C-alpha positions as a printed NumPy array, in Angstrom:
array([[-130.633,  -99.96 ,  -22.863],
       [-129.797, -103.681,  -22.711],
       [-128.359, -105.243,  -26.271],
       [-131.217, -106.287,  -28.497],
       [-130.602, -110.053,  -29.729],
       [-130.443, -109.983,  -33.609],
       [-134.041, -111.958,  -35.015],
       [-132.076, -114.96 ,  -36.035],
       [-128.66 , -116.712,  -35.863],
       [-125.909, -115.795,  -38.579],
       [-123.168, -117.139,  -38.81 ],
       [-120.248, -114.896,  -39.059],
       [-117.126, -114.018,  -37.752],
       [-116.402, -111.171,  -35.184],
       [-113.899, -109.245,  -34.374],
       [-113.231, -109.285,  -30.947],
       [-111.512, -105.896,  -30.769],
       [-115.301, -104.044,  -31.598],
       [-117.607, -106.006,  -29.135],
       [-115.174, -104.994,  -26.278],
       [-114.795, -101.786,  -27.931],
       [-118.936, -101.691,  -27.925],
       [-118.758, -102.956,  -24.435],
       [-116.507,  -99.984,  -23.364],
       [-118.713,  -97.438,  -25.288],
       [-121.603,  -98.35 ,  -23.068],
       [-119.52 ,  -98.196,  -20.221],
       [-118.006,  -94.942,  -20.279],
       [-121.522,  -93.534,  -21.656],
       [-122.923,  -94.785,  -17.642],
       [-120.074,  -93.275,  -16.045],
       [-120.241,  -89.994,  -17.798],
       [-124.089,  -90.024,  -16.577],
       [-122.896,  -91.149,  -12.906],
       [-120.266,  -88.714,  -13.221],
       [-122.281,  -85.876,  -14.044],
       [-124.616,  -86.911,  -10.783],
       [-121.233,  -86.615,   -8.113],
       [-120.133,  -83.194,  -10.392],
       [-123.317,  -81.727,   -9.682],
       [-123.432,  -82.965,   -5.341],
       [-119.148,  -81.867,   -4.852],
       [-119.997,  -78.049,   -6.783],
       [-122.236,  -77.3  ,   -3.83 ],
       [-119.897,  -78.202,   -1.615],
       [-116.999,  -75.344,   -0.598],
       [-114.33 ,  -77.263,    1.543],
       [-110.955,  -78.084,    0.34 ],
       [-111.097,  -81.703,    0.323],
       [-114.561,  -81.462,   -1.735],
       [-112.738,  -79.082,   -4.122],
       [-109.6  ,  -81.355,   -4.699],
       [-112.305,  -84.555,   -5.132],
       [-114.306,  -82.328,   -7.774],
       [-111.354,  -81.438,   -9.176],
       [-110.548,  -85.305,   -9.58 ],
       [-113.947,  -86.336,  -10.858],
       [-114.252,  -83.392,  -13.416],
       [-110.996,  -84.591,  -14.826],
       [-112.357,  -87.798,  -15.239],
       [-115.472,  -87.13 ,  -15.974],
       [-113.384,  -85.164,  -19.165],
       [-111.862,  -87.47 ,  -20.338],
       [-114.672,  -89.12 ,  -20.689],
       [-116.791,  -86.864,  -22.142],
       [-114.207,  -86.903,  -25.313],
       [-114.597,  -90.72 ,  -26.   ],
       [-118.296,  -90.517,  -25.791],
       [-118.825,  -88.478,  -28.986],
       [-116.106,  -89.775,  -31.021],
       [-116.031,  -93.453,  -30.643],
       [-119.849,  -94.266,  -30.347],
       [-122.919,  -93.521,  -31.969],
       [-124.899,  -90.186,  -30.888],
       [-128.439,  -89.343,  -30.157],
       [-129.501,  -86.582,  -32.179],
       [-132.649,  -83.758,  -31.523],
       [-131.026,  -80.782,  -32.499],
       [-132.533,  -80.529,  -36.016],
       [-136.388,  -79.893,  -36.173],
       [-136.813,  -80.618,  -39.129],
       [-135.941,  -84.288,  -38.937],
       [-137.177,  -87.29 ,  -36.718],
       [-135.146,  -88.484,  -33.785],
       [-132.183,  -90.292,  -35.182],
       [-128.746,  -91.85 ,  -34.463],
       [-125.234,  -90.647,  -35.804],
       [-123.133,  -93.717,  -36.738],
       [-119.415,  -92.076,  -36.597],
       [-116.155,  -93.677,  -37.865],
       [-114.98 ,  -95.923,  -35.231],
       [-111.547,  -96.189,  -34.256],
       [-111.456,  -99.641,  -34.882],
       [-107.798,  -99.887,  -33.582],
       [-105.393,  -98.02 ,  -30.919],
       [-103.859,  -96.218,  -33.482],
       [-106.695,  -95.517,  -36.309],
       [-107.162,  -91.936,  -36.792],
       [-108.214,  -92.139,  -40.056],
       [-110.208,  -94.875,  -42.422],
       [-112.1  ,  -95.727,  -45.507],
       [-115.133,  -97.252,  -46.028],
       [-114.172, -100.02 ,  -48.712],
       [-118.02 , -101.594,  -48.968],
       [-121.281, -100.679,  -47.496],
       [-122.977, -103.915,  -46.7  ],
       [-126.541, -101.577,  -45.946],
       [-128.826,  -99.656,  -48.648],
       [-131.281,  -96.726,  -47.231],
       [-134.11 ,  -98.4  ,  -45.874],
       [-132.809, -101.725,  -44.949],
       [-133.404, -103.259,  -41.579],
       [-130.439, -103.661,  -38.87 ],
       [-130.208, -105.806,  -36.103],
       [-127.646, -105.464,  -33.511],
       [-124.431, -107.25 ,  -34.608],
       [-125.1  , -106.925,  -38.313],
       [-122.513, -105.573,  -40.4  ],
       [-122.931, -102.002,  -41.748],
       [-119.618, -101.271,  -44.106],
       [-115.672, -102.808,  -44.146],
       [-113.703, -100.317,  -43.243],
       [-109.99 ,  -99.795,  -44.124],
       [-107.851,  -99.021,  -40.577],
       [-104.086,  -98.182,  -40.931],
       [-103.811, -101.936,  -39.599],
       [-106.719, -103.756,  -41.497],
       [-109.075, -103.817,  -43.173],
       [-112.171, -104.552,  -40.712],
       [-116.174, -104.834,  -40.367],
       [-117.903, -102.2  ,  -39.119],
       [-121.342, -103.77 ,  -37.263],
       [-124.575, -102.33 ,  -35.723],
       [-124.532, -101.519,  -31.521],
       [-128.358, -101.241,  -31.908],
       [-131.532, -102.331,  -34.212],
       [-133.163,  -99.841,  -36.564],
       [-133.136,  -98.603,  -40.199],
       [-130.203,  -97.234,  -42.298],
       [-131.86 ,  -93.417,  -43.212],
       [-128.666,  -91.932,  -44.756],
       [-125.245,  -93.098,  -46.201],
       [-122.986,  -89.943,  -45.493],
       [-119.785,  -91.267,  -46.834],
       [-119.476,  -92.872,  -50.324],
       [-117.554,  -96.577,  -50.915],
       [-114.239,  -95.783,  -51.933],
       [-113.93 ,  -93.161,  -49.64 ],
       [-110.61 ,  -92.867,  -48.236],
       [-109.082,  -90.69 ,  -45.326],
       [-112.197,  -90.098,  -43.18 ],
       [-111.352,  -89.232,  -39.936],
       [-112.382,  -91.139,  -36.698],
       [-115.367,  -89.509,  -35.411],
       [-116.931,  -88.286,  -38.633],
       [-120.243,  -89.184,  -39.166],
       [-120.402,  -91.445,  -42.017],
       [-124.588,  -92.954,  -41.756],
       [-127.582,  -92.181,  -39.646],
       [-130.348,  -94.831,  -38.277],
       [-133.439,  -94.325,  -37.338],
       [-136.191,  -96.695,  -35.283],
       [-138.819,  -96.451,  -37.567],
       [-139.201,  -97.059,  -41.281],
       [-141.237,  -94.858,  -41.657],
       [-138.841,  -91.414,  -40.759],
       [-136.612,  -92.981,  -43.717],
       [-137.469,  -90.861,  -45.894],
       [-137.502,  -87.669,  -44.387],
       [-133.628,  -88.375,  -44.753],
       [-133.9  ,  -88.041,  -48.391],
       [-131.86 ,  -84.922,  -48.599],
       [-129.747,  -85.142,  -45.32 ],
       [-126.084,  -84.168,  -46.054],
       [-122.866,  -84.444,  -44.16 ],
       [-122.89 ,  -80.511,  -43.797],
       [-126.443,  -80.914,  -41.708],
       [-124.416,  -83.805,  -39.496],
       [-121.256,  -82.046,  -38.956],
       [-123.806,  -79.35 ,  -37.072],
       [-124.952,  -82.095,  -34.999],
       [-121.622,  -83.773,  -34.308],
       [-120.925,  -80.115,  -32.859],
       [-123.904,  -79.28 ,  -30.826],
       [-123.452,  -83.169,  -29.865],
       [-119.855,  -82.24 ,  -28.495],
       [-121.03 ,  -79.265,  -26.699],
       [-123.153,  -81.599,  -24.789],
       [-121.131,  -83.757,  -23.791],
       [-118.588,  -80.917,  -22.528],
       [-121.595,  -80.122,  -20.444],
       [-120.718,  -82.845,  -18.294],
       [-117.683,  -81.174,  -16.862],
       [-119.358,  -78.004,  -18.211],
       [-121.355,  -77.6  ,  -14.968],
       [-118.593,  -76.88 ,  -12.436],
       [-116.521,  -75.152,  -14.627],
       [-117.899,  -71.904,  -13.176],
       [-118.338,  -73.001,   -9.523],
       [-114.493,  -74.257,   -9.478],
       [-111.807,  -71.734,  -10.668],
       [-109.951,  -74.553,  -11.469],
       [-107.401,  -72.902,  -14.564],
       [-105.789,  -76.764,  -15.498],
       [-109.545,  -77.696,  -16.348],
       [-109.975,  -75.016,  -19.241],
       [-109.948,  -76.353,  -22.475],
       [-106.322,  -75.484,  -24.278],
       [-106.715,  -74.242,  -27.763],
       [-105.082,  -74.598,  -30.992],
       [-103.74 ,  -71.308,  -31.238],
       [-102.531,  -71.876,  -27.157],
       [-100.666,  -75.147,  -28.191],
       [ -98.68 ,  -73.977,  -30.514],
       [ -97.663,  -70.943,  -28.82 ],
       [ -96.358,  -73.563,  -26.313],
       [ -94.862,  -75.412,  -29.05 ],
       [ -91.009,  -74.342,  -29.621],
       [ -88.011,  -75.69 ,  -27.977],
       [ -86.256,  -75.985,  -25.069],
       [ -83.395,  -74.11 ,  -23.493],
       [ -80.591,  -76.834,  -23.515],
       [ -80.434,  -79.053,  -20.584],
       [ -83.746,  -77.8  ,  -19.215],
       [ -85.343,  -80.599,  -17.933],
       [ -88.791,  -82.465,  -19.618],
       [ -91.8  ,  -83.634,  -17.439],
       [ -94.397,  -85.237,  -18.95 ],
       [ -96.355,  -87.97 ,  -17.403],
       [ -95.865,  -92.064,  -18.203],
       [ -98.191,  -91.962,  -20.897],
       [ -97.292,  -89.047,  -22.789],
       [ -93.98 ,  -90.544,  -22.574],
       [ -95.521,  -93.931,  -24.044],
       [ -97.415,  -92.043,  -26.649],
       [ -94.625,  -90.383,  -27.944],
       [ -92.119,  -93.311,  -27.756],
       [ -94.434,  -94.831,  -30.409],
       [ -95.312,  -92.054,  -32.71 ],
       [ -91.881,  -90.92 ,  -32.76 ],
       [ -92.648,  -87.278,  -31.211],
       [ -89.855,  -85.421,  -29.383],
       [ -90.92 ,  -84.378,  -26.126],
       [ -88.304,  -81.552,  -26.362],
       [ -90.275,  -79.737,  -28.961],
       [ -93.444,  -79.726,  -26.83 ],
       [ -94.62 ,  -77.11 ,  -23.892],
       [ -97.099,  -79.06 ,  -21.797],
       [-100.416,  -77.509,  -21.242],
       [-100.807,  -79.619,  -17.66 ],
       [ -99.921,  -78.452,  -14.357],
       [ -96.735,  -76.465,  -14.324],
       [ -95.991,  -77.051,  -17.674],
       [ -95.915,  -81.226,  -17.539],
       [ -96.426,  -82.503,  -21.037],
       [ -99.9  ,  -84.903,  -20.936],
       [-100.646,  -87.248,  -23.727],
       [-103.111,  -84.344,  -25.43 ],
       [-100.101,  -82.339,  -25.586],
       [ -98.461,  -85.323,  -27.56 ],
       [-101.849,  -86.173,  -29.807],
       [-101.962,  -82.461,  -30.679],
       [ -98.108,  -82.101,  -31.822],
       [ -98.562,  -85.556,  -34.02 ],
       [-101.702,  -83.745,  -35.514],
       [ -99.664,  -80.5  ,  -36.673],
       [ -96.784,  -82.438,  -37.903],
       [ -99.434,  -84.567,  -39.865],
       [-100.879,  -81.315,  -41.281],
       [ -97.708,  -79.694,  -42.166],
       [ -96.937,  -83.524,  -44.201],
       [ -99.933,  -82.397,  -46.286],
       [ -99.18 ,  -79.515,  -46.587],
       [ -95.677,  -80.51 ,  -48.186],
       [ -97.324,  -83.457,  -50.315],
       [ -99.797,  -80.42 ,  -51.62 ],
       [ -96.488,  -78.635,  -52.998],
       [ -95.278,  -81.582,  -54.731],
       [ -98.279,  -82.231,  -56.629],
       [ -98.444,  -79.205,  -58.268],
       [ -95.088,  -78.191,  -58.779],
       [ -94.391,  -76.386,  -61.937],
       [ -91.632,  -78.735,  -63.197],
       [ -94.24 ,  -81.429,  -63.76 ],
       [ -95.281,  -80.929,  -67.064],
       [ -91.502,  -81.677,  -68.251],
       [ -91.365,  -85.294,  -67.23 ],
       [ -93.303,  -88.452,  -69.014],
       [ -96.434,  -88.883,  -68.458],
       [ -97.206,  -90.611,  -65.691],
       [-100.362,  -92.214,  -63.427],
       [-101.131,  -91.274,  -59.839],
       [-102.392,  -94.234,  -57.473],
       [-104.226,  -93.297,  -54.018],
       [-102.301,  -94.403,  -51.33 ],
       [-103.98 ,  -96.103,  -48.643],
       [-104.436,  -96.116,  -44.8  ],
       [-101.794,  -99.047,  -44.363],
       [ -99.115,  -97.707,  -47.036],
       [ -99.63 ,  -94.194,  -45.348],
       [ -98.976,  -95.591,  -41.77 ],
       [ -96.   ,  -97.552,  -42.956],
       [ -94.429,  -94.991,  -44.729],
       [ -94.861,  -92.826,  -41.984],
       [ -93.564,  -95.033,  -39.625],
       [ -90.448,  -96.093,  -41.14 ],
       [ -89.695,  -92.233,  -42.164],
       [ -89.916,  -91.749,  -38.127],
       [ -87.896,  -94.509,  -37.828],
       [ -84.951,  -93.845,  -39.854],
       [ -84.82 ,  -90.455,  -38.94 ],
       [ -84.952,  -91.234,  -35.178],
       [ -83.976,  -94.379,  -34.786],
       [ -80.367,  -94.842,  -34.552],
       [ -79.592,  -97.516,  -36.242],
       [ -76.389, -100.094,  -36.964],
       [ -75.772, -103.296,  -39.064],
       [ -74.31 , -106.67 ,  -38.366],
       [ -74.132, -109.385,  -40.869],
       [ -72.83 , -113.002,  -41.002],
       [ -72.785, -115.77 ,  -43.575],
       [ -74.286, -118.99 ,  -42.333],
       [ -73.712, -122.147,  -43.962],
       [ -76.883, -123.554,  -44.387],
       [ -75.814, -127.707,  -45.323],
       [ -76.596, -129.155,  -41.861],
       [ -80.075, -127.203,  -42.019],
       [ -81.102, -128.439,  -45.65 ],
       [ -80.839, -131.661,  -44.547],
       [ -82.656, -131.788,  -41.609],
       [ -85.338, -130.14 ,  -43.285],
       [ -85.546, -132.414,  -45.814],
       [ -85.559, -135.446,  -43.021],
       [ -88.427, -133.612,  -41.6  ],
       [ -90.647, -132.822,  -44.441],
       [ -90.355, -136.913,  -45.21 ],
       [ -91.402, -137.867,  -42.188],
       [ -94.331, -135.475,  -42.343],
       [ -94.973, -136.624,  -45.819],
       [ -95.16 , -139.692,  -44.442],
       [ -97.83 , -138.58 ,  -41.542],
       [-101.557, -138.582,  -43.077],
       [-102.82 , -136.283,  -40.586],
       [-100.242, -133.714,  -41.895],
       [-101.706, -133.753,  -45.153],
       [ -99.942, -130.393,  -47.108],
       [ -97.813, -129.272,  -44.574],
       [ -94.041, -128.116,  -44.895],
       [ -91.564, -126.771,  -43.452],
       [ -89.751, -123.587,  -45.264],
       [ -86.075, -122.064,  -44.246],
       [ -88.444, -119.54 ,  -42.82 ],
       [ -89.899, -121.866,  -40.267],
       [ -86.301, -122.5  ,  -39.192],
       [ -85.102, -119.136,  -38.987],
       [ -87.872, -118.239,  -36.826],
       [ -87.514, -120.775,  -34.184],
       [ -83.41 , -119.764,  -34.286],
       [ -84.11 , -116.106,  -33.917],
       [ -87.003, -116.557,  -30.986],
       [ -84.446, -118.937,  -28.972],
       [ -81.256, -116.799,  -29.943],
       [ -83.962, -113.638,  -28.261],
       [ -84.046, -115.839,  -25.005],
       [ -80.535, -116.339,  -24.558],
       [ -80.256, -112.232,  -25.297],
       [ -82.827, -110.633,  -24.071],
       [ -80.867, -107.213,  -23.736],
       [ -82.351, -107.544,  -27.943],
       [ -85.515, -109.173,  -26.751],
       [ -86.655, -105.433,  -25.748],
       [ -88.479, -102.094,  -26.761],
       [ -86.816,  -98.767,  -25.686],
       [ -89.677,  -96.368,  -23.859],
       [ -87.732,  -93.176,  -23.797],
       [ -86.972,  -93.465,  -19.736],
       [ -86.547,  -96.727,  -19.619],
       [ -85.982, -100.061,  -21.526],
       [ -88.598, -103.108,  -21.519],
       [ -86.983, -106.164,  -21.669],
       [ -89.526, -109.19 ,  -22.775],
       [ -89.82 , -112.682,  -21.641],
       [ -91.435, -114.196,  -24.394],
       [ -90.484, -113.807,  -28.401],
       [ -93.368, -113.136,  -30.346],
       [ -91.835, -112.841,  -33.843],
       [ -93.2  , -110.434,  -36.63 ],
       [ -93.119, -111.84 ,  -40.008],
       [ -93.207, -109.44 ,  -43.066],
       [ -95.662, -110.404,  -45.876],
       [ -95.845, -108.607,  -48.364],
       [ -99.585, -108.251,  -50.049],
       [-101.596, -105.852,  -52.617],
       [-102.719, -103.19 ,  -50.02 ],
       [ -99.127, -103.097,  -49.063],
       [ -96.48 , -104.411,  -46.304],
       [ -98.473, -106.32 ,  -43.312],
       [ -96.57 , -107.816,  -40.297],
       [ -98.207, -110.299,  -38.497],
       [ -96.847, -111.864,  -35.313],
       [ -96.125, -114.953,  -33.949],
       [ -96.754, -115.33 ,  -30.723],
       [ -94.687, -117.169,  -28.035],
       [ -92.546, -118.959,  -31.109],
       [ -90.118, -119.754,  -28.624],
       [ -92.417, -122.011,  -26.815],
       [ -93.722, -123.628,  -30.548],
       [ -92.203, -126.508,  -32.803],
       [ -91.484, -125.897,  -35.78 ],
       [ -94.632, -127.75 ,  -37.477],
       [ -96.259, -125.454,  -35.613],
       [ -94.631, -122.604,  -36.222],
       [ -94.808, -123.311,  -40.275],
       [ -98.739, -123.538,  -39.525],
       [ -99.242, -120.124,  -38.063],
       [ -97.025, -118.304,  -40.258],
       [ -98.864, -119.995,  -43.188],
       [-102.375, -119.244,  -41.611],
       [-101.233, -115.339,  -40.546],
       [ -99.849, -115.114,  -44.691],
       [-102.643, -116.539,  -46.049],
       [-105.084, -113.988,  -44.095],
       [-102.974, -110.898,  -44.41 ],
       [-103.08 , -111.917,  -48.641],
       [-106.921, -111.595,  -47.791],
       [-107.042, -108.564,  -46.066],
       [-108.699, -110.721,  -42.758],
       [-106.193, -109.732,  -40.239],
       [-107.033, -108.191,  -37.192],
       [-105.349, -105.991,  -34.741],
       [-104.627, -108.211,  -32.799],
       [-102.418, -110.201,  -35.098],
       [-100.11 , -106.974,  -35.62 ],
       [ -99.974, -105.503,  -32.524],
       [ -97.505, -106.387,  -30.388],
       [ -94.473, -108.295,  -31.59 ],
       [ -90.589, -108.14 ,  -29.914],
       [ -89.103, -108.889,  -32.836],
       [ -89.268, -108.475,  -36.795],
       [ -87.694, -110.971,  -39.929],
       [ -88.182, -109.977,  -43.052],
       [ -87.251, -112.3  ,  -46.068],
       [ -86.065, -111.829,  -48.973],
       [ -84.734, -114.677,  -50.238],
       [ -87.351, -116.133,  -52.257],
       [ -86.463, -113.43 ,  -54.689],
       [ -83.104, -113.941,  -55.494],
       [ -81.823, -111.403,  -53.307],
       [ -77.875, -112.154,  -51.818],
       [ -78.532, -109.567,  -48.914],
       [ -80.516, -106.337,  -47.553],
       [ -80.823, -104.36 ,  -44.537],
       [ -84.129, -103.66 ,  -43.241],
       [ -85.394, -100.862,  -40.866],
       [ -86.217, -101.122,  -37.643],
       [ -90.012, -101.02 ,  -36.076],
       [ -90.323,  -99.47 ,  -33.114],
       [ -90.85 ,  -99.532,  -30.32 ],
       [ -89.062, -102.846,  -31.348],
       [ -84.773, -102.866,  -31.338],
       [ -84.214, -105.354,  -33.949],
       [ -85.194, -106.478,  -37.393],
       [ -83.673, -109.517,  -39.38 ],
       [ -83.324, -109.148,  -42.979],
       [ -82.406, -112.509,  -44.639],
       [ -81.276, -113.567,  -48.309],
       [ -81.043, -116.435,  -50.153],
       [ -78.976, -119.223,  -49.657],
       [ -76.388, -119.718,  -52.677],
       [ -73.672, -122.031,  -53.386],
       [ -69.818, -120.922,  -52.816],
       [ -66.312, -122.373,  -52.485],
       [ -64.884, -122.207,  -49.21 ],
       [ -61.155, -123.734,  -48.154],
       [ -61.403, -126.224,  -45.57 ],
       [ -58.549, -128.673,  -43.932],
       [ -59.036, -130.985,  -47.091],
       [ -59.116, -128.624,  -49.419],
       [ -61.69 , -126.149,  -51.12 ],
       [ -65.49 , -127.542,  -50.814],
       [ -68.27 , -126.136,  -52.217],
       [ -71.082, -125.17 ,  -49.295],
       [ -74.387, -123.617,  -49.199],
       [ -74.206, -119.878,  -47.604],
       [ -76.908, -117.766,  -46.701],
       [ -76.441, -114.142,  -45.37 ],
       [ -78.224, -112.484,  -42.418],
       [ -78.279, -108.721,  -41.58 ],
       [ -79.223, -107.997,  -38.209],
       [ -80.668, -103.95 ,  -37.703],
       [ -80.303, -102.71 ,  -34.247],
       [ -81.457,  -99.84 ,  -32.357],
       [ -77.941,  -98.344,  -30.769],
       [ -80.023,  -97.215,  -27.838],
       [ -81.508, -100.456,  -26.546],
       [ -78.603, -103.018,  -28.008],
       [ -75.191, -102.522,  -27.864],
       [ -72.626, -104.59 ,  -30.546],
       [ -71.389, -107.266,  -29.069],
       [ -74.961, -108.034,  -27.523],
       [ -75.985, -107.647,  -31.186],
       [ -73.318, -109.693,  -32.347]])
């Protein structure tokens, strides 16, 4: 069904990761359909080649059938007892969001939705996001309180129906009574490759199960060598999941990227598992008293990152005082002159500005640092696109600068005040933190003489800078006093070697 257009214009901003998101929704939803059509014509077919193509399509046809049901909304008739409705589920609202929260529901029960209209902001282990409506109708149920936190992508969290008037026959509708529909839902769409399952005897195309998985799960005899295909390799390179510890479930025993999603999922589990212990340990009630705060979706995903990074990641430390007299001066030449420009009104340039220009240009001349390691090989970039850690009240955000080694410096003071000033906000999008070649991270403004910061893959550097300070040094006339700053440059030992870090 074609998109409705909403009653009247409203001005607002989109995200442009959900409309193609939307977009891809209705997509795969055709395909699936088409899909099920050419299942349905190669099962009554017996010759090899027809068997290999079916074998092709049902694959396909799979993998779509699992995006269907958890990243769009789903047509419900399973329940008698209530009109025909539609499931709104958590979107996945970026590549990595497993999880969310709904911070504010924009909708009551009862109110009218037009296509495009924002239902709830949602918290995603990037940002925090709007949620909008793919089609018109009626909010009938709010399954998932504000303030929730930790809802997984894929659980239904309202329902919409056409007409006001089967509103209220939602009036008692609970999660439980959607959680049966989300499952009969799922069996439906596994009809789609359902249907040649007993034509075929295809074994790779059965379903693996929990329990299988991790009896596949152990490790490997040493030396024995790993396949797993380019994007399980991908996928684990950036979760930080050892292929070694993984038995693949694909043909003869290659490890695919559900091998990789399922692994991430048990070590998640076991993590909650641990944090469970720690809550209620015994020895508790001997120490002050104290106040718990929740932790949220981007402090989570941080913390788990960086754990995987230190622990992984093997990391080394170069630092070097610069003297920092030339630079103070040419900043303050420059801020006159654009003090001077009326069309400049507000604008300044920081140390910050400086140091990223230095450390995208210093990335060009070295790009053997200017590069992500991918587990069989290492991606060297040709662009910098800087990350810049700001530090807000939902916690650490990193938004990137993109090709600052093709911007000015007025230019690059602008972005990195407009990316700050919308990370403080909580308006980032994806797009403004995913990506990046290259991290700085400063410190200075604090007081702070020097740090060192930890890497973020799949990146193989971070800068962590300090603030400049005043020290006597002995030069050919004599001692002079000089402003120093100190830089610590953290390197991943398996993409940069020392001297290329030096």
């Amino acid at each position: 069904r074609p998109p409705h257009t909403p009653a009247r214009f409203r001005a607002r901003t989109r995200s442009t990761s959900s409309h193609a998101m939307s977009a891809a929704r209705r997509c795969a939803r055709t395909v699936v359909a088409r899909a099920r059509t050419a299942l349905a014509t190669a099962s009554s077919s017996s010759s090899s080649a027809t068997a290999s193509s079916s074998s092709s399509l049902k694959s396909f046809a799979g993998a779509l059938a699992r995006i269907a049901p958890v990243s769009s909304s789903r047509r419900a008739y399973a329940a008698s007892s209530y009109p025909p409705h539609t499931i709104i589920p958590m979107p996945a609202l970026s590549p990595t969001m497993t999880h969310g929260g709904i911070v504010k529901w924009h909708v009551d029960v009862g109110a009218s939705i037009a296509s495009g209209d924002a239902l709830a902001d949602v918290e995603t282990d990037k940002a925090t996001m709007v949620m909008e409506a793919t089609d018109d109708g009626y909010v009938a149920a709010v399954l998932v309180k504000e303030g929730s936190t930790d809802v997984e992508v894929g659980r239904a969290v309202c329902v919409m129906v056409e007409d006001a008037g089967d509103v209220g026959a939602f009036a008692s509708y609970v999660a439980e009574s959607s959680s049966a529909e989300a499952g009969a839902s799922a069996d439906a769409s596994a009809e789609v490759v359902g249907g040649l399952r007993a034509s075929a005897p295809m074994a790779s195309s059965a379903p693996v199960s929990s329990a299988s998985r991790a009896a596949m799960m152990g490790a490997r005899r040493e030396g024995e060598r790993v396949f797993a295909s380019p994007l399980a390799r991908r996928l684990a390179a950036d979760r930080g999941v050892r292929l070694e510890n993984i038995r693949g479930s694909g043909p003869n025993g290659r490890i695919i990227a559900d091998d990789v999603e399922h692994a991430r999922t048990e070590d998640h589990a076991g993590a909650a598992a641990v944090r469970t212990v720690v809550e209620e340990h015994p020895l508790s009630k001997f120490f002050p008293e104290f106040e718990d705060t929740s932790v949220s979706a981007i402090k989570r995903v941080t913390a788990q990152r960086l754990t995987e990074s230190k622990q992984q990641v093997p990391h080394f430390y170069l630092t070097v005082d610069i003297r920092m007299d030339k630079c103070m001066d040419i900043r303050q030449t420059l801020n006159k002159q654009i003090a001077d420009d009326k069309s400049a009104a507000g604008a300044k340039i920081s140390v910050n500005d400086f140091i990223v220009k230095a450390s995208a240009k210093s990335l060009l001349a070295v790009p053997d640092v200017n590069a992500s390691w991918l587990g069989d090989k290492i991606r060297k970039y040709k662009k910098a696109d800087i990350s810049v850690a700001v530090q807000t009240e939902r916690g650490l955000m990193v938004p990137i600068v993109r090709s600052a080694c093709c911007l000015g410096l007025k230019s690059i003071s602008s972005e990195v005040k407009a990316l700050a000033g919308r990370a403080r906000e909580g308006s980032l999008t994806p797009q403004d933190m995913t990506g990046g070649t290259f991290t700085i991270s400063n410190l200075g403004m604090f007081g702070v003489k020097s740090f060192a910061a930890i890497v973020n893959p799949p990146q193989a550097a971070i800068l962590a800078v300090g603030g400049a300070r005043k020290e006597v040094v002995k030069t050919d006339a004599g001692y002079e006093e000089v402003l120093v700053m100190s830089a610590t440059l953290s390197c991943d030992h398996r993409v940069v070697d020392g001297t290329y870090g030096a």
